[in-house]
Amino acid sequence: MPRWGMVIDLDRCIGCGACVVACQAENNVPINTEDVYHQRRAIAWIRLERYWEGEFPNIKARYIPVPCMQCTNAPCEPVCPVYATYHTNEGINMQVYNRCIGTRYCAVNCHWHVRFFNFWEPKWPDSLKNQLNPDVTVRSRGVMEKCNFCVHRIVKAEQKAKVEKRELRTDEVTTACAQACPTNAIVFGDLDDPNSAVSKLLAQAEHEGRVYRLLEDLGTDPKVYYLKKVDIEAAAEPAAAH
Amino acid sequence: MQERHRLGEEEITRELFRPLVTTTPMMWVGFIGLGAVLAIFVFAVSWMFYWGLGVTGLQRPNMWGFMIVNFVFWIGISHAGVMISAILRLTQAEWRRPVTRAAEVMTIFSLMTAMLHPVIHTGRPWRTLYWVFPYDFWRNLWPDVRGPLVWDPSAILTYLTGSTLFLYTTMIPDMALARDRTTGWRRVLYTILALGWRGNERQWKMQTIAGFLLSGLILPVFVSVHSIVSWDFAVSLVPTWHATVFAPYFVIGAIHSGVSAVVTLMALMRWLFRFDHYIRLEHFDAIGRLLIAVGTGWLWFFLLDIFFAIYPQEARELEIMQFRLFQWPFNVLTALIFIFGYFIPVPIWIFQRFRRNVKIMFWTSILVNVGMWAERYWLIKPGLMRKYELTFDWNWYRPSIVEVSIVLGSFALVGFLLLVFSKIFPPISVWEEKEGQHFAQQLQVGKRVVNAIVREF
């Protein structure tokens, strides 16, 4: 049984936003107009966030892609009264759109803010209606949605493997964001398979001491790992400056 | 000792049934005014259902807003009924008699209004009904009992059932009285509701025992309901929500706002229905004294909540505490809660002169509830706005006109239901009033004549 996970190397990330666009296209995420964005109701299963590091004048703008962390002990799961969000045995935190009644408690209890609510009826321009992905449900107004590690791709690959009577091959399946990333900053794979790209990358980065997870100390055990940016300037600065 | 007007049985019946038969101009103003606000409420809710929750001010970090704050507020108000009637019935406090009925009815209507909020707040309530009532057991899909949103409706429905039964048990003798004195549709209604009450000894005995039993049984529910409502917040990981003190804190806050709301109601009943002989100044005096204790208890828990945030020295908890105590606009809100919830009303209640002044009691009780509404907002919102250190997700919450209408409309809804109730049922328990008259005696103590309650067991 695979345990899906993701590694995002911030040293490679150039903040181009290809992952956001790929996800948008893959998962039938509605088009975020400027209006919706300013209302803070834009839906982006993986989003590029900017933050500032350091004190003026040595201040640096940083960006970080934030998908769902797929927490092992996800805080969003036990608070749903109707089991609309649950854990698959492959470790993916799933959302059942048809069961969601819209209490939004999961979003209140998600501290990475990766759960998105359909405040409005999702709409696409007519020219885009034919390019919706048939493998992914089109959500309606009033339900929660979130990144699910492109579960339809995983299911498809697993079915194919089953038909061909074989095990799923290492790194046979990847998510849309990882596939679209021009610098290979996002890597997706099975954390339990020592030969997978994620495991190798993690083992190496662990050695360099670059691995961290967002809000790790909350104890939810996220399955999205970040690799620290290697900041040559900061490393060059003497430690005595602090 | 002040003069007490001795009332005959017939006089009590006639006066307490008066709102049922006559509608004063003030009551018409109430009906029309509250009805108008209620129409706005219905329009706002329909508007929200039609367009989606986009018309509210809710957005990504602020997924819960005014409607949830208002839900907690009305659950709080609903605690008054049981506080007043069950506890005071069990302790046999005589001053409960004129206020029990109104308090219990307010419990039920505010509980119903409160329950409306989480339902409309989902934006598509028909889906809630579809998935939850009746539950989809045949597909082996059970509600997630780990979640507080399952405990919460269970507790509230238990409380609603219990308090409705409690109210109904105390209403049966009055229904029989009304049955014997009315004609037409009212007679049919009261005949059904009186359940064949004839007022014989066995029936009185059973009614009394049922009343006592229900007050005893409802007390644990009364403590549990607001504890469970507080767990809606306390079991989550949001800083400043995640506190063990929440359960007793919410309960005491609920009693504070609920008992104050009873004072508001008492004053309104005195003015609207001219029940001066029944809701007397000594009742305001007694409830004022109770409020001093309750208010001080609430202040103690309010400070404890702040203390428990400071004591573990947890950086994130402190961050939000600092935000909501010292940063605009929450610093003003904190001051408002302190001043309205405690520092204006409680020092006023200390003086008997003020406790026996209906106008002052009315306005202080309104102040308390303004403070308590603000307190619920203060408890719930800041933690959501700035949950953790991911600053890019911080945002302010600005309620839209739809949410404001829903909040105002909920007040109109409770008021309207109370007015309708008092047109159909006597707003003061007639038999309890009469029973009180039977118990009341004038005793000669030295040279003075003292009103006293004598009971034989």
PDB file of N, CA, C and O in Angstrom, chain A residues 199-221:
ATOM      1  N   SER A 199      11.461   9.688  -1.842  1.00  0.00           N
ATOM      2  CA  SER A 199      12.239   9.104  -0.751  1.00  0.00           C
ATOM      3  C   SER A 199      13.712   9.437  -0.894  1.00  0.00           C
ATOM      4  O   SER A 199      14.375   9.826   0.074  1.00  0.00           O
ATOM      5  N   LYS A 200      14.202   9.309  -2.119  1.00  0.00           N
ATOM      6  CA  LYS A 200      15.633   9.595  -2.345  1.00  0.00           C
ATOM      7  C   LYS A 200      15.951  11.048  -2.043  1.00  0.00           C
ATOM      8  O   LYS A 200      16.919  11.369  -1.357  1.00  0.00           O
ATOM      9  N   LEU A 201      15.053  11.919  -2.560  1.00  0.00           N
ATOM     10  CA  LEU A 201      15.265  13.349  -2.371  1.00  0.00           C
ATOM     11  C   LEU A 201      15.234  13.709  -0.884  1.00  0.00           C
ATOM     12  O   LEU A 201      16.063  14.469  -0.380  1.00  0.00           O
ATOM     13  N   LEU A 202      14.289  13.093  -0.185  1.00  0.00           N
ATOM     14  CA  LEU A 202      14.151  13.368   1.239  1.00  0.00           C
ATOM     15  C   LEU A 202      15.372  12.900   2.013  1.00  0.00           C
ATOM     16  O   LEU A 202      15.880  13.617   2.882  1.00  0.00           O
ATOM     17  N   ALA A 203      15.841  11.697   1.655  1.00  0.00           N
ATOM     18  CA  ALA A 203      16.993  11.142   2.365  1.00  0.00           C
ATOM     19  C   ALA A 203      18.214  12.049   2.185  1.00  0.00           C
ATOM     20  O   ALA A 203      18.932  12.352   3.135  1.00  0.00           O
ATOM     21  N   GLN A 204      18.358  12.521   0.945  1.00  0.00           N
ATOM     22  CA  GLN A 204      19.507  13.379   0.659  1.00  0.00           C
ATOM     23  C   GLN A 204      19.372  14.722   1.383  1.00  0.00           C
ATOM     24  O   GLN A 204      20.319  15.213   1.999  1.00  0.00           O
ATOM     25  N   ALA A 205      18.178  15.291   1.317  1.00  0.00           N
ATOM     26  CA  ALA A 205      17.963  16.603   1.917  1.00  0.00           C
ATOM     27  C   ALA A 205      18.031  16.530   3.444  1.00  0.00           C
ATOM     28  O   ALA A 205      18.463  17.466   4.106  1.00  0.00           O
ATOM     29  N   GLU A 206      17.599  15.413   3.976  1.00  0.00           N
ATOM     30  CA  GLU A 206      17.671  15.192   5.418  1.00  0.00           C
ATOM     31  C   GLU A 206      19.133  15.307   5.847  1.00  0.00           C
ATOM     32  O   GLU A 206      19.469  15.908   6.864  1.00  0.00           O
ATOM     33  N   HIS A 207      19.982  14.740   5.018  1.00  0.00           N
ATOM     34  CA  HIS A 207      21.420  14.756   5.265  1.00  0.00           C
ATOM     35  C   HIS A 207      21.930  16.197   5.277  1.00  0.00           C
ATOM     36  O   HIS A 207      22.785  16.571   6.076  1.00  0.00           O
ATOM     37  N   GLU A 208      21.369  17.013   4.371  1.00  0.00           N
ATOM     38  CA  GLU A 208      21.798  18.416   4.308  1.00  0.00           C
ATOM     39  C   GLU A 208      21.085  19.273   5.350  1.00  0.00           C
ATOM     40  O   GLU A 208      21.360  20.464   5.463  1.00  0.00           O
ATOM     41  N   GLY A 209      20.125  18.680   6.031  1.00  0.00           N
ATOM     42  CA  GLY A 209      19.383  19.430   7.048  1.00  0.00           C
ATOM     43  C   GLY A 209      18.458  20.474   6.454  1.00  0.00           C
ATOM     44  O   GLY A 209      18.283  21.553   7.013  1.00  0.00           O
ATOM     45  N   ARG A 210      17.854  20.182   5.306  1.00  0.00           N
ATOM     46  CA  ARG A 210      17.009  21.182   4.653  1.00  0.00           C
ATOM     47  C   ARG A 210      15.519  20.883   4.777  1.00  0.00           C
ATOM     48  O   ARG A 210      14.697  21.657   4.309  1.00  0.00           O
ATOM     49  N   VAL A 211      15.182  19.758   5.385  1.00  0.00           N
ATOM     50  CA  VAL A 211      13.783  19.337   5.364  1.00  0.00           C
ATOM     51  C   VAL A 211      12.990  20.013   6.491  1.00  0.00           C
ATOM     52  O   VAL A 211      13.444  20.097   7.617  1.00  0.00           O
ATOM     53  N   TYR A 212      11.837  20.515   6.124  1.00  0.00           N
ATOM     54  CA  TYR A 212      10.904  20.978   7.156  1.00  0.00           C
ATOM     55  C   TYR A 212       9.498  20.854   6.622  1.00  0.00           C
ATOM     56  O   TYR A 212       9.279  20.618   5.438  1.00  0.00           O
ATOM     57  N   ARG A 213       8.529  20.952   7.543  1.00  0.00           N
ATOM     58  CA  ARG A 213       7.126  20.931   7.123  1.00  0.00           C
ATOM     59  C   ARG A 213       6.431  22.140   7.739  1.00  0.00           C
ATOM     60  O   ARG A 213       6.874  22.655   8.769  1.00  0.00           O
ATOM     61  N   LEU A 214       5.377  22.577   7.118  1.00  0.00           N
ATOM     62  CA  LEU A 214       4.675  23.770   7.622  1.00  0.00           C
ATOM     63  C   LEU A 214       3.891  23.413   8.877  1.00  0.00           C
ATOM     64  O   LEU A 214       3.174  22.412   8.907  1.00  0.00           O
ATOM     65  N   LEU A 215       4.023  24.246   9.912  1.00  0.00           N
ATOM     66  CA  LEU A 215       3.323  24.056  11.191  1.00  0.00           C
ATOM     67  C   LEU A 215       3.463  22.614  11.681  1.00  0.00           C
ATOM     68  O   LEU A 215       2.507  21.993  12.116  1.00  0.00           O
ATOM     69  N   GLU A 216       4.692  22.124  11.603  1.00  0.00           N
ATOM     70  CA  GLU A 216       4.961  20.731  11.937  1.00  0.00           C
ATOM     71  C   GLU A 216       4.628  20.431  13.394  1.00  0.00           C
ATOM     72  O   GLU A 216       4.152  19.349  13.724  1.00  0.00           O
ATOM     73  N   ASP A 217       4.850  21.428  14.257  1.00  0.00           N
ATOM     74  CA  ASP A 217       4.714  21.186  15.696  1.00  0.00           C
ATOM     75  C   ASP A 217       3.268  21.049  16.156  1.00  0.00           C
ATOM     76  O   ASP A 217       3.017  20.782  17.316  1.00  0.00           O
ATOM     77  N   LEU A 218       2.306  21.235  15.241  1.00  0.00           N
ATOM     78  CA  LEU A 218       0.918  21.001  15.651  1.00  0.00           C
ATOM     79  C   LEU A 218       0.639  19.510  15.791  1.00  0.00           C
ATOM     80  O   LEU A 218      -0.398  19.117  16.292  1.00  0.00           O
ATOM     81  N   GLY A 219       1.570  18.697  15.313  1.00  0.00           N
ATOM     82  CA  GLY A 219       1.445  17.257  15.515  1.00  0.00           C
ATOM     83  C   GLY A 219       0.514  16.581  14.535  1.00  0.00           C
ATOM     84  O   GLY A 219       0.033  15.486  14.794  1.00  0.00           O
ATOM     85  N   THR A 220       0.248  17.224  13.404  1.00  0.00           N
ATOM     86  CA  THR A 220      -0.668  16.600  12.465  1.00  0.00           C
ATOM     87  C   THR A 220       0.058  15.736  11.446  1.00  0.00           C
ATOM     88  O   THR A 220      -0.578  15.082  10.647  1.00  0.00           O
ATOM     89  N   ASP A 221       1.383  15.745  11.476  1.00  0.00           N
ATOM     90  CA  ASP A 221       2.207  14.920  10.598  1.00  0.00           C
ATOM     91  C   ASP A 221       1.874  15.126   9.116  1.00  0.00           C
ATOM     92  O   ASP A 221       1.384  14.217   8.438  1.00  0.00           O
TER      93      ASP A 221
END
